[in-house]
Tab-separated table of N, CA and C in Angstrom:
chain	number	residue	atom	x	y	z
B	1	UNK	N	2.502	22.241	-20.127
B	1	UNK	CA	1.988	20.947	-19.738
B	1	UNK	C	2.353	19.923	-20.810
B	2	UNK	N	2.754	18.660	-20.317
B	2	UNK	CA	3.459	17.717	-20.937
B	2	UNK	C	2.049	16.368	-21.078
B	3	UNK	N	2.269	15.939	-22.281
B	3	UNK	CA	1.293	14.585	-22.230
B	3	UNK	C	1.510	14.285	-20.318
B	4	UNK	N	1.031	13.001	-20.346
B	4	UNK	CA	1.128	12.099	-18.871
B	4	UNK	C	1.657	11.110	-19.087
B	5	UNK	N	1.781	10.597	-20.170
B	5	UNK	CA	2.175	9.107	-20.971
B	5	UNK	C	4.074	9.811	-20.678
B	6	UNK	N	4.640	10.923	-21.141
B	6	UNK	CA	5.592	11.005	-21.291
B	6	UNK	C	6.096	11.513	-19.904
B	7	UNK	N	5.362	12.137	-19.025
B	7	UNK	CA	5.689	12.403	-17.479
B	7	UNK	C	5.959	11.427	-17.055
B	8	UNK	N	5.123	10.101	-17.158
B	8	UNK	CA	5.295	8.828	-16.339
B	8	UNK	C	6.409	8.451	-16.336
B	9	UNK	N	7.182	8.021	-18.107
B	9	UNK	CA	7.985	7.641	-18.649
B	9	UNK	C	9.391	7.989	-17.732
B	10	UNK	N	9.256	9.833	-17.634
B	10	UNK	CA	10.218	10.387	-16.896
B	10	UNK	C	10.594	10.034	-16.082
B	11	UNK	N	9.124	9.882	-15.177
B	11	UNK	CA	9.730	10.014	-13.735
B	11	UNK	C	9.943	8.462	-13.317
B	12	UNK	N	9.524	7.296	-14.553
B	12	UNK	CA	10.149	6.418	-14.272
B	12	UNK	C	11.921	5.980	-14.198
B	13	UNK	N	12.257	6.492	-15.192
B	13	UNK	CA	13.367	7.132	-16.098
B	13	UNK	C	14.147	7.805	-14.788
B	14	UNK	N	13.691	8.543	-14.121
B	14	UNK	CA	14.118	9.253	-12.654
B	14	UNK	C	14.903	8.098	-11.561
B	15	UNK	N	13.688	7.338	-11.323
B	15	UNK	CA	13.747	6.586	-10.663
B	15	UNK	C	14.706	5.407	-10.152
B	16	UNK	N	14.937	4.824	-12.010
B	16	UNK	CA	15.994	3.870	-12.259
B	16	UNK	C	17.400	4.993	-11.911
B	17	UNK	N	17.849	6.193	-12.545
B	17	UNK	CA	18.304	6.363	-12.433
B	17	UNK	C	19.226	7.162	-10.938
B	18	UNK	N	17.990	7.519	-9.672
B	18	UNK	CA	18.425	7.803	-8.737
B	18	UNK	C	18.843	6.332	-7.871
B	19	UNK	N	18.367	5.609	-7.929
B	19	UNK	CA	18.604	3.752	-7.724
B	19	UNK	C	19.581	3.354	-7.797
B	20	UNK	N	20.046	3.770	-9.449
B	20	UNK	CA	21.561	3.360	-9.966
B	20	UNK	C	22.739	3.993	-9.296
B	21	UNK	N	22.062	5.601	-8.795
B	21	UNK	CA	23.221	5.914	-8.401
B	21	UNK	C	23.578	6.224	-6.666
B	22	UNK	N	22.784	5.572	-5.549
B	22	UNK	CA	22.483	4.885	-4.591
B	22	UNK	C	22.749	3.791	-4.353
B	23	UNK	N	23.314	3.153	-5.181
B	23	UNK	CA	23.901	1.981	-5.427
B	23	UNK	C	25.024	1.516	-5.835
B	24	UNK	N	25.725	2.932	-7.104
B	24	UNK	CA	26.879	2.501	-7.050
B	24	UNK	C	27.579	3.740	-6.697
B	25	UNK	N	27.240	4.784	-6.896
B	25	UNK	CA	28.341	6.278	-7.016
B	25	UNK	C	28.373	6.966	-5.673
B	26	UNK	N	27.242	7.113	-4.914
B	26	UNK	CA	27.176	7.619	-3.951
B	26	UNK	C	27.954	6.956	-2.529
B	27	UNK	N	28.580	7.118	-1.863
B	27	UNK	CA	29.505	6.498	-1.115
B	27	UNK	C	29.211	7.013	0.391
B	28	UNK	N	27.940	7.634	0.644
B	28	UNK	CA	28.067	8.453	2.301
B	28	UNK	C	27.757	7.011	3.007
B	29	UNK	N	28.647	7.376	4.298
B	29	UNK	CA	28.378	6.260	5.365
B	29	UNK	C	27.211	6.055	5.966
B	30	UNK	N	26.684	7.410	5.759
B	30	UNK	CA	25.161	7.625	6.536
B	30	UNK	C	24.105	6.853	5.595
B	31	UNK	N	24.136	6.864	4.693
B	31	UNK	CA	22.922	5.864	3.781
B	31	UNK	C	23.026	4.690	4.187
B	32	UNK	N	21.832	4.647	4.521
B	32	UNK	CA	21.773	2.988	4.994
B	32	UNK	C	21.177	2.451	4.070
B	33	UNK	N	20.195	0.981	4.036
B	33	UNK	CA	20.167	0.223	2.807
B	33	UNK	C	18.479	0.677	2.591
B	34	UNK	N	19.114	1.625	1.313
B	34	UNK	CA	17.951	2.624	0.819
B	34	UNK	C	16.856	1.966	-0.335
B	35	UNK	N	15.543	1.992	-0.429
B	35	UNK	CA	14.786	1.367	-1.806
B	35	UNK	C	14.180	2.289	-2.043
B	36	UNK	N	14.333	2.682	-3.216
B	36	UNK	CA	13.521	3.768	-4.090
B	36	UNK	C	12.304	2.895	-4.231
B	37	UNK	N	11.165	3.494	-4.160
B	37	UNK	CA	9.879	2.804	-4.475
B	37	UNK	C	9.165	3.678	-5.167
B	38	UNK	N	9.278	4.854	-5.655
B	38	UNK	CA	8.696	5.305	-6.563
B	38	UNK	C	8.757	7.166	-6.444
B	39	UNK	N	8.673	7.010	-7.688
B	39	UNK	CA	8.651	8.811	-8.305
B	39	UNK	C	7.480	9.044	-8.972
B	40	UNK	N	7.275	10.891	-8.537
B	40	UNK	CA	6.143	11.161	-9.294
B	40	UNK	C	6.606	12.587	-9.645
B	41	UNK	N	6.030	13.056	-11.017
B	41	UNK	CA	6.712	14.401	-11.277
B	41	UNK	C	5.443	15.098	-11.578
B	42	UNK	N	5.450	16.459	-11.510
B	42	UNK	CA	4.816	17.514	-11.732
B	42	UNK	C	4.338	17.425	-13.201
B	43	UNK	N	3.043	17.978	-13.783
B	43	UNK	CA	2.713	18.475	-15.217
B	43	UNK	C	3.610	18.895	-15.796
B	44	UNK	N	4.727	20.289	-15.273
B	44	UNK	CA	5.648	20.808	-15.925
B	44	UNK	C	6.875	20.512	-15.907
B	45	UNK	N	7.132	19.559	-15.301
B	45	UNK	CA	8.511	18.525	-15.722
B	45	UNK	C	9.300	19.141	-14.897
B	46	UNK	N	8.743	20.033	-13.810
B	46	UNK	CA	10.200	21.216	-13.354
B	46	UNK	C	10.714	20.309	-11.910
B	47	UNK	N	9.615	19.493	-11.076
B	47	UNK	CA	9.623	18.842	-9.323
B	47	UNK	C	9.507	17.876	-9.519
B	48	UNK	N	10.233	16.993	-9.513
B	48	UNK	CA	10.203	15.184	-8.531
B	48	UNK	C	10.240	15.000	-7.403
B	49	UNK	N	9.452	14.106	-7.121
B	49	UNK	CA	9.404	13.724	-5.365
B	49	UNK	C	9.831	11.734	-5.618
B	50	UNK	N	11.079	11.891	-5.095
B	50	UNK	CA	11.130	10.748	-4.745
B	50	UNK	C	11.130	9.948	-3.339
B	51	UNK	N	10.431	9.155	-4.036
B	51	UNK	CA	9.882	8.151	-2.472
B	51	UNK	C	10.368	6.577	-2.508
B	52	UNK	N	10.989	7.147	-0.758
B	52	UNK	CA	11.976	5.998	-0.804
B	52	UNK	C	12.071	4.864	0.718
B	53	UNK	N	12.330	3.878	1.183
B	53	UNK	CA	11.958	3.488	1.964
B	53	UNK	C	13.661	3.145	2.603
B	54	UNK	N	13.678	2.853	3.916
B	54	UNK	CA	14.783	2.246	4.616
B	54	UNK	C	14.878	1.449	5.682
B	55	UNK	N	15.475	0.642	5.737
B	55	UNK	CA	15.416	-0.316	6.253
B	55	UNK	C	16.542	-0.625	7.743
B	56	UNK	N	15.406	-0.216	8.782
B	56	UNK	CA	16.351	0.164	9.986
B	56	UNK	C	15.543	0.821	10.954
B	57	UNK	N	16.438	1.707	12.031
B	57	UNK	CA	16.066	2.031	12.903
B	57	UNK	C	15.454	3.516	12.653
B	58	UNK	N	14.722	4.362	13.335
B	58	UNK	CA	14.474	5.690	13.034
B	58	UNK	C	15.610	6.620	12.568
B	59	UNK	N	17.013	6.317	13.556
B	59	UNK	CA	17.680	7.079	13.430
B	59	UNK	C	18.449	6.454	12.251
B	60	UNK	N	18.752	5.234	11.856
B	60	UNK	CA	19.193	4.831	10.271
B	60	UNK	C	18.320	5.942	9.560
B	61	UNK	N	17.127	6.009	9.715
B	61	UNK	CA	16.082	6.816	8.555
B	61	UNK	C	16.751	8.177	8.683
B	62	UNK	N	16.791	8.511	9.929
B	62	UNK	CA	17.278	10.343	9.494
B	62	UNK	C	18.835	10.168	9.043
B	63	UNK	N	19.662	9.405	9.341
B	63	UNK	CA	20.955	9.188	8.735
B	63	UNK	C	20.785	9.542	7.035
B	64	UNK	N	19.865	8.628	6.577
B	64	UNK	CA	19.516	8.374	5.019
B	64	UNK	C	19.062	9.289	4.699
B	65	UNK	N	18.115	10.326	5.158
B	65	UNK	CA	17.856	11.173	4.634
B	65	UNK	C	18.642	12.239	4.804
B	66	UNK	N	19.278	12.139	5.782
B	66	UNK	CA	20.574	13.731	5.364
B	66	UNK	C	21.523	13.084	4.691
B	67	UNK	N	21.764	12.274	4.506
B	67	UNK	CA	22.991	11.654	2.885
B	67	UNK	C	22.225	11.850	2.131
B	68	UNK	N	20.855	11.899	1.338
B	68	UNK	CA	20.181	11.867	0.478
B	68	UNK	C	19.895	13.451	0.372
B	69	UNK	N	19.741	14.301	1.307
B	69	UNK	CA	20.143	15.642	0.925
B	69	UNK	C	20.642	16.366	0.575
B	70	UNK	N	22.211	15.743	0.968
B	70	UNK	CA	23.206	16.381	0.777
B	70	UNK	C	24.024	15.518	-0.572
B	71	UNK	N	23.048	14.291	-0.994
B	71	UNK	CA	24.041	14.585	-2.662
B	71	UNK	C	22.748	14.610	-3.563
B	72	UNK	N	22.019	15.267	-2.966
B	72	UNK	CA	20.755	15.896	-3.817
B	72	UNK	C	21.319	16.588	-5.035
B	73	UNK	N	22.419	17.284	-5.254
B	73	UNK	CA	23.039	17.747	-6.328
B	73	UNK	C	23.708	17.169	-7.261
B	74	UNK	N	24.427	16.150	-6.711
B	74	UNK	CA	24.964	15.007	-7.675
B	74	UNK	C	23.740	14.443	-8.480
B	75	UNK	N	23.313	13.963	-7.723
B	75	UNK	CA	22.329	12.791	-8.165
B	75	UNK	C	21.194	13.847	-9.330
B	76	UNK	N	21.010	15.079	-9.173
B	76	UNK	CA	20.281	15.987	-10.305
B	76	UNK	C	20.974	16.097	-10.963
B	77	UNK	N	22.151	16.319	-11.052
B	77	UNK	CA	23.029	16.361	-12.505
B	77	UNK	C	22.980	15.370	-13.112
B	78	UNK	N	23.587	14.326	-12.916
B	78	UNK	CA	22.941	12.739	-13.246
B	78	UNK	C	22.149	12.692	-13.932
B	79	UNK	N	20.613	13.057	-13.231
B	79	UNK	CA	19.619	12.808	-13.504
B	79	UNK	C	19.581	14.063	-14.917
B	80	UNK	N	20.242	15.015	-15.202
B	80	UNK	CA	19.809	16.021	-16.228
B	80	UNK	C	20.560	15.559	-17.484
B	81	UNK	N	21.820	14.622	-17.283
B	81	UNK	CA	22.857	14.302	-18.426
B	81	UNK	C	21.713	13.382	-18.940
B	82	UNK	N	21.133	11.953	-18.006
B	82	UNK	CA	21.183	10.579	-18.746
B	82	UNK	C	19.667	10.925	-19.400
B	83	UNK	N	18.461	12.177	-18.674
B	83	UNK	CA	17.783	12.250	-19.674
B	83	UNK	C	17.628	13.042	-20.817
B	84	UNK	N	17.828	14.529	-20.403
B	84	UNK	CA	18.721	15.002	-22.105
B	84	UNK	C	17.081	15.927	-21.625
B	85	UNK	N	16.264	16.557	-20.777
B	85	UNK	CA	15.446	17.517	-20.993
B	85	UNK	C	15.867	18.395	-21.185
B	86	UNK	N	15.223	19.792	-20.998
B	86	UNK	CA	16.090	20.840	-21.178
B	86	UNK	C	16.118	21.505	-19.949
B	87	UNK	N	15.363	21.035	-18.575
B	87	UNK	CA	15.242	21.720	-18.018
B	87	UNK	C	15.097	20.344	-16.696
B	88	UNK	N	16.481	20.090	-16.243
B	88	UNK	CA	16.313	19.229	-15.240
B	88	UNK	C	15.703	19.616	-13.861
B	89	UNK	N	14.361	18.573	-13.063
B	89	UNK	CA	13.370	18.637	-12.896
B	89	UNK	C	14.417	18.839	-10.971
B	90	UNK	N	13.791	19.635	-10.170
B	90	UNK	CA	14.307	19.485	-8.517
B	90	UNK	C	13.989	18.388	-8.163
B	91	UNK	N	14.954	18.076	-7.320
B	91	UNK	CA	14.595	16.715	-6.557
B	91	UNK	C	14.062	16.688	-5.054
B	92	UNK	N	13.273	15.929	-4.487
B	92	UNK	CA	12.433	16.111	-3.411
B	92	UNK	C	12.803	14.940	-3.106
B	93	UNK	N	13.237	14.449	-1.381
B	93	UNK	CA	13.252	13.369	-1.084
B	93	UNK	C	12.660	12.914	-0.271
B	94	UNK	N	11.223	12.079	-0.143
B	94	UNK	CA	10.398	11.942	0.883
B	94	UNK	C	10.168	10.043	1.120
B	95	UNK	N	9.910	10.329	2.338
B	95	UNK	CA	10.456	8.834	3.290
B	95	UNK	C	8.855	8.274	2.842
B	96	UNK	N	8.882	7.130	2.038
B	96	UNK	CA	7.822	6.399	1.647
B	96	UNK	C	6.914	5.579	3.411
B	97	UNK	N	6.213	6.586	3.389
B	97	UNK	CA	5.130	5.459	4.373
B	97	UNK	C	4.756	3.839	4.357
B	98	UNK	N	3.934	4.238	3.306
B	98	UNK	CA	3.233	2.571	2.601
B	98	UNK	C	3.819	1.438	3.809
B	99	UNK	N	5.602	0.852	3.527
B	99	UNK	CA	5.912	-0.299	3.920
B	99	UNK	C	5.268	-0.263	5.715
B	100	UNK	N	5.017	0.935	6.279
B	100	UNK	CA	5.163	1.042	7.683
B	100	UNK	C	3.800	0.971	8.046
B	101	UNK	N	2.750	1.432	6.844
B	101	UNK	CA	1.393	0.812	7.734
B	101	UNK	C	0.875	-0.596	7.076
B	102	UNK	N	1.284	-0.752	5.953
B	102	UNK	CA	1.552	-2.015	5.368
B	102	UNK	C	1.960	-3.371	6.815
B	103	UNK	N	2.849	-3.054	7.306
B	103	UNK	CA	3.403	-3.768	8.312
B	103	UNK	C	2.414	-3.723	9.640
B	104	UNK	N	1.893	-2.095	10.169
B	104	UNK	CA	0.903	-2.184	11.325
B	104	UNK	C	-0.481	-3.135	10.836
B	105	UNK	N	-0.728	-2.715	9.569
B	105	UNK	CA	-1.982	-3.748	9.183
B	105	UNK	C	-1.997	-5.186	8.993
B	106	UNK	N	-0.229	-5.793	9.090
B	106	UNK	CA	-0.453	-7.176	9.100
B	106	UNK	C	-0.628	-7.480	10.463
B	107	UNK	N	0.182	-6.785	11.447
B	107	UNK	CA	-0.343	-7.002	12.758
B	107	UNK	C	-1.586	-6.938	13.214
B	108	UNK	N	-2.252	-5.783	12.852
B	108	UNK	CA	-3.873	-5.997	12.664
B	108	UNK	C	-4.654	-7.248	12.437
B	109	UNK	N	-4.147	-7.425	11.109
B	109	UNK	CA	-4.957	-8.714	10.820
B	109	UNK	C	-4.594	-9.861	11.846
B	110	UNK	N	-3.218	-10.023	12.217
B	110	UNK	CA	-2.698	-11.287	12.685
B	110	UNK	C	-3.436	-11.268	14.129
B	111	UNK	N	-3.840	-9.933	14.976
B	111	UNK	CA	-4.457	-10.048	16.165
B	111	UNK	C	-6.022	-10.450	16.378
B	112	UNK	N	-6.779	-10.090	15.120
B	112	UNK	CA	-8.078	-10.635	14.703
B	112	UNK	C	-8.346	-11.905	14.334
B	113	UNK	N	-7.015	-12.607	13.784
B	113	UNK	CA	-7.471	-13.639	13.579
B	113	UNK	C	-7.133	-14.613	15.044
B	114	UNK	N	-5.981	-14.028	15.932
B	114	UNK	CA	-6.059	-15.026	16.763
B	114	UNK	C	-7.681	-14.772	17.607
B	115	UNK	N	-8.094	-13.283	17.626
B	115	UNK	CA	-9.416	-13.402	18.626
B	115	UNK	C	-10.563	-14.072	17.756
B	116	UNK	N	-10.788	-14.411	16.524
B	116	UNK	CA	-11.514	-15.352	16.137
B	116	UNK	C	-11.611	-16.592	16.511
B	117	UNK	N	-9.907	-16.954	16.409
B	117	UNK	CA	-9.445	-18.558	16.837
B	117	UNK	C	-10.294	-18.939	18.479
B	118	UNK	N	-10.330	-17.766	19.030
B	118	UNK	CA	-10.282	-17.744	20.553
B	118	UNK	C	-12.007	-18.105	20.642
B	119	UNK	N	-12.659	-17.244	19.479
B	119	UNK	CA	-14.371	-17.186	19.555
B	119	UNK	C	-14.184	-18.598	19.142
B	120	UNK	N	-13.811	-19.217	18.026
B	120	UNK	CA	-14.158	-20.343	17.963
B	120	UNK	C	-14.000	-21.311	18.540
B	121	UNK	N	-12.875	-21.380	19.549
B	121	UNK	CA	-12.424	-22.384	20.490
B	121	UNK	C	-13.787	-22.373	21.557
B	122	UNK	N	-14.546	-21.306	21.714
B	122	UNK	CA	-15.315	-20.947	22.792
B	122	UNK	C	-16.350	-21.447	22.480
B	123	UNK	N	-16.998	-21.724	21.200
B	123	UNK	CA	-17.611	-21.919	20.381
B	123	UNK	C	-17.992	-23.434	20.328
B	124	UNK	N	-16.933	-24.062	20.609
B	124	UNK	CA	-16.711	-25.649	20.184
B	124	UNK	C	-17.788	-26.731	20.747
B	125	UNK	N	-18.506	-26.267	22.015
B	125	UNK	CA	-18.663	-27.051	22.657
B	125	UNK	C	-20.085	-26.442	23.280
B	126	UNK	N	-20.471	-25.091	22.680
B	126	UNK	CA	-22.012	-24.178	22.971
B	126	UNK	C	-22.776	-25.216	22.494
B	127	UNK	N	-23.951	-24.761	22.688
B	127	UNK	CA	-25.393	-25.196	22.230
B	127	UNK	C	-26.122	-24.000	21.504
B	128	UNK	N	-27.503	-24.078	21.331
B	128	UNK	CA	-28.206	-23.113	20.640
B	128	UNK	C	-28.937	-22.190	21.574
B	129	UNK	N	-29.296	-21.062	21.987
B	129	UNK	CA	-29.747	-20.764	22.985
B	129	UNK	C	-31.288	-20.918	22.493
B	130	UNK	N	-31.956	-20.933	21.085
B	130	UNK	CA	-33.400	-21.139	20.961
B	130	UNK	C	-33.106	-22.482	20.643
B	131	UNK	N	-34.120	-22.686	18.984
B	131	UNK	CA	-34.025	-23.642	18.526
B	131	UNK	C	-32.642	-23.866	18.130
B	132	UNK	N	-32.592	-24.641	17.349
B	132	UNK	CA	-31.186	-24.686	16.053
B	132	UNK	C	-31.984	-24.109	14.701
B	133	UNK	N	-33.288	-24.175	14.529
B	133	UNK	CA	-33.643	-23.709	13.192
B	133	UNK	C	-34.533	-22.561	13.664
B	134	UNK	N	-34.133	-20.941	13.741
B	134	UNK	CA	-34.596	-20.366	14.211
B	134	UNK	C	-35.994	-19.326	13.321
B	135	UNK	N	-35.787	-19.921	12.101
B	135	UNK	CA	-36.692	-19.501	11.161
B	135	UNK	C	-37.677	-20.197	10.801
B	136	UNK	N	-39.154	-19.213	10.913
B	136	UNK	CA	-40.380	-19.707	11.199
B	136	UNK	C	-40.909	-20.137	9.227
B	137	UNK	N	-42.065	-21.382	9.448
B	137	UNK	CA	-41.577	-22.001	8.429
B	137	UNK	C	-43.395	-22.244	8.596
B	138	UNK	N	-43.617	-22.213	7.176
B	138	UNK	CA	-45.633	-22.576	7.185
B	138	UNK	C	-45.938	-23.732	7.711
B	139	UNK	N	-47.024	-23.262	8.101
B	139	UNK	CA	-47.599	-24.937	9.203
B	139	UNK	C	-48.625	-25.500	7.833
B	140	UNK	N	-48.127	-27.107	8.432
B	140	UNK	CA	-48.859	-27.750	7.009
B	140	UNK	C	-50.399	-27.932	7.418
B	141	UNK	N	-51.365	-28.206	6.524
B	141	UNK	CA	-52.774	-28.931	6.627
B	141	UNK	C	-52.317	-29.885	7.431
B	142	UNK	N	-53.082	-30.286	8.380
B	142	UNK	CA	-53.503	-32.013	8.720
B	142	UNK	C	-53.908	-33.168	7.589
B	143	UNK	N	-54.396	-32.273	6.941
B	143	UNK	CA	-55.330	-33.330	5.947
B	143	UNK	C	-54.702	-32.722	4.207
B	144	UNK	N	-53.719	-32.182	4.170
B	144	UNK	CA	-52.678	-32.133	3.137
B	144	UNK	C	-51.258	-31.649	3.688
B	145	UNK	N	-50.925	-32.400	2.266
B	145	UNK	CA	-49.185	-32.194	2.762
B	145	UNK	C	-48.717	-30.572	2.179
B	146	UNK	N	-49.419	-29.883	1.704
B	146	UNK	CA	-48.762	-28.727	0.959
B	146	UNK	C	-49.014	-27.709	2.301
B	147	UNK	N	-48.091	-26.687	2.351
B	147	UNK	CA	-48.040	-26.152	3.203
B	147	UNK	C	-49.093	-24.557	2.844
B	148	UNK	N	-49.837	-24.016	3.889
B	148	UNK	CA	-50.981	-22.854	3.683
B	148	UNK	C	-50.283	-21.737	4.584
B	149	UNK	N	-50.823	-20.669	4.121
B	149	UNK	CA	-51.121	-19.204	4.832
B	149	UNK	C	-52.056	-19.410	5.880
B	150	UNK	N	-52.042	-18.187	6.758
B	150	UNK	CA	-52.898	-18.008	8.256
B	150	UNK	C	-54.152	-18.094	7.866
B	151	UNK	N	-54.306	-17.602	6.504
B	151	UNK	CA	-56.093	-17.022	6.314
B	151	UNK	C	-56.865	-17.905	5.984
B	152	UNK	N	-55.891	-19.451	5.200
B	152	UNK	CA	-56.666	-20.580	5.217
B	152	UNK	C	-56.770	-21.067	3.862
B	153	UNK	N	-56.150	-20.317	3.202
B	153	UNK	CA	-55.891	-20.755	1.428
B	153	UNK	C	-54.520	-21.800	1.675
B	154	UNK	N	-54.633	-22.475	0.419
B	154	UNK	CA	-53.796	-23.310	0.453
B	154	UNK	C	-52.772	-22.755	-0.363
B	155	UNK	N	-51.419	-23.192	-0.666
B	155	UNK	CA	-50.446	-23.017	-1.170
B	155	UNK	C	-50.069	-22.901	-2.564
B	156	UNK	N	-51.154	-24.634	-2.672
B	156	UNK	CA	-50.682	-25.069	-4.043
B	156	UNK	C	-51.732	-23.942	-5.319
């Protein structure tokens, strides 16, 4: 087991470097336009899972991920030269969720707020069905202004 301070470091270290080379070295037609969004590595430095997002259709996504499988080996060698462990870590390539419910939840919000818009349009032009001040409030003396309890004491 490795500090966490220096795991992080790694698998940041991972990250830039599977990015870099998704960007310039790797050449499959099938990768479509790929974003690494983040790595996380194991206590023992041995598994990375990188998580990555794409931008496209479903079948762009499985395109990207069988190019991303299949230079799963390049890209670990890479990854074992530029950090110098002794024991370069497997690579895992998993399709980052986040952006996709990220996106259903703005639709979410955007459909709530139009049915608000809709309550309030409905709204515009109601009345009160009791009073308008529906909260009961001490009845004053006749013969003072301070307001009393039922039992007949006064306030002040």
């Amino acid at each position: 087991m490795v500090d966490a301070a220096r795991a992080r470091k790694l698998a940041d270290r991972i990250q830039q470097i599977v990015a870099e080379m998704l960007e310039r070295r790797i050449k499959d037609p099938r990768l479509g336009f790929v974003t690494v969004t983040d790595t996380r590595i194991t206590a023992d430095l041995r598994e990375a899972t990188v998580f990555y997002t794409v931008f496209g259709s479903d079948a762009e996504r499985a395109d990207s991920a069988a190019a991303l499988e299949s230079a799963k080996g390049v890209i670990r060698s890479e990854v074992g030269k530029q950090t110098g462990v002794r024991h370069t870590p497997t690579l895992t390539f998993k399709h980052d969720p986040l952006p996709d419910s990220a996106r259903q939840l703005d639709e979410l919000l955007a459909a709530a707020k139009e049915r608000d818009a809709e309550v309030a349009k409905r709204a515009e032009g109601a009345s009160y069905a009791g009073e308008a001040d529906p909260y009961k409030k001490p009845e004053l003396d006749e013969d003072e202004d301070a307001p009393s309890d039922r039992a007949g004491y006064s306030a002040t």
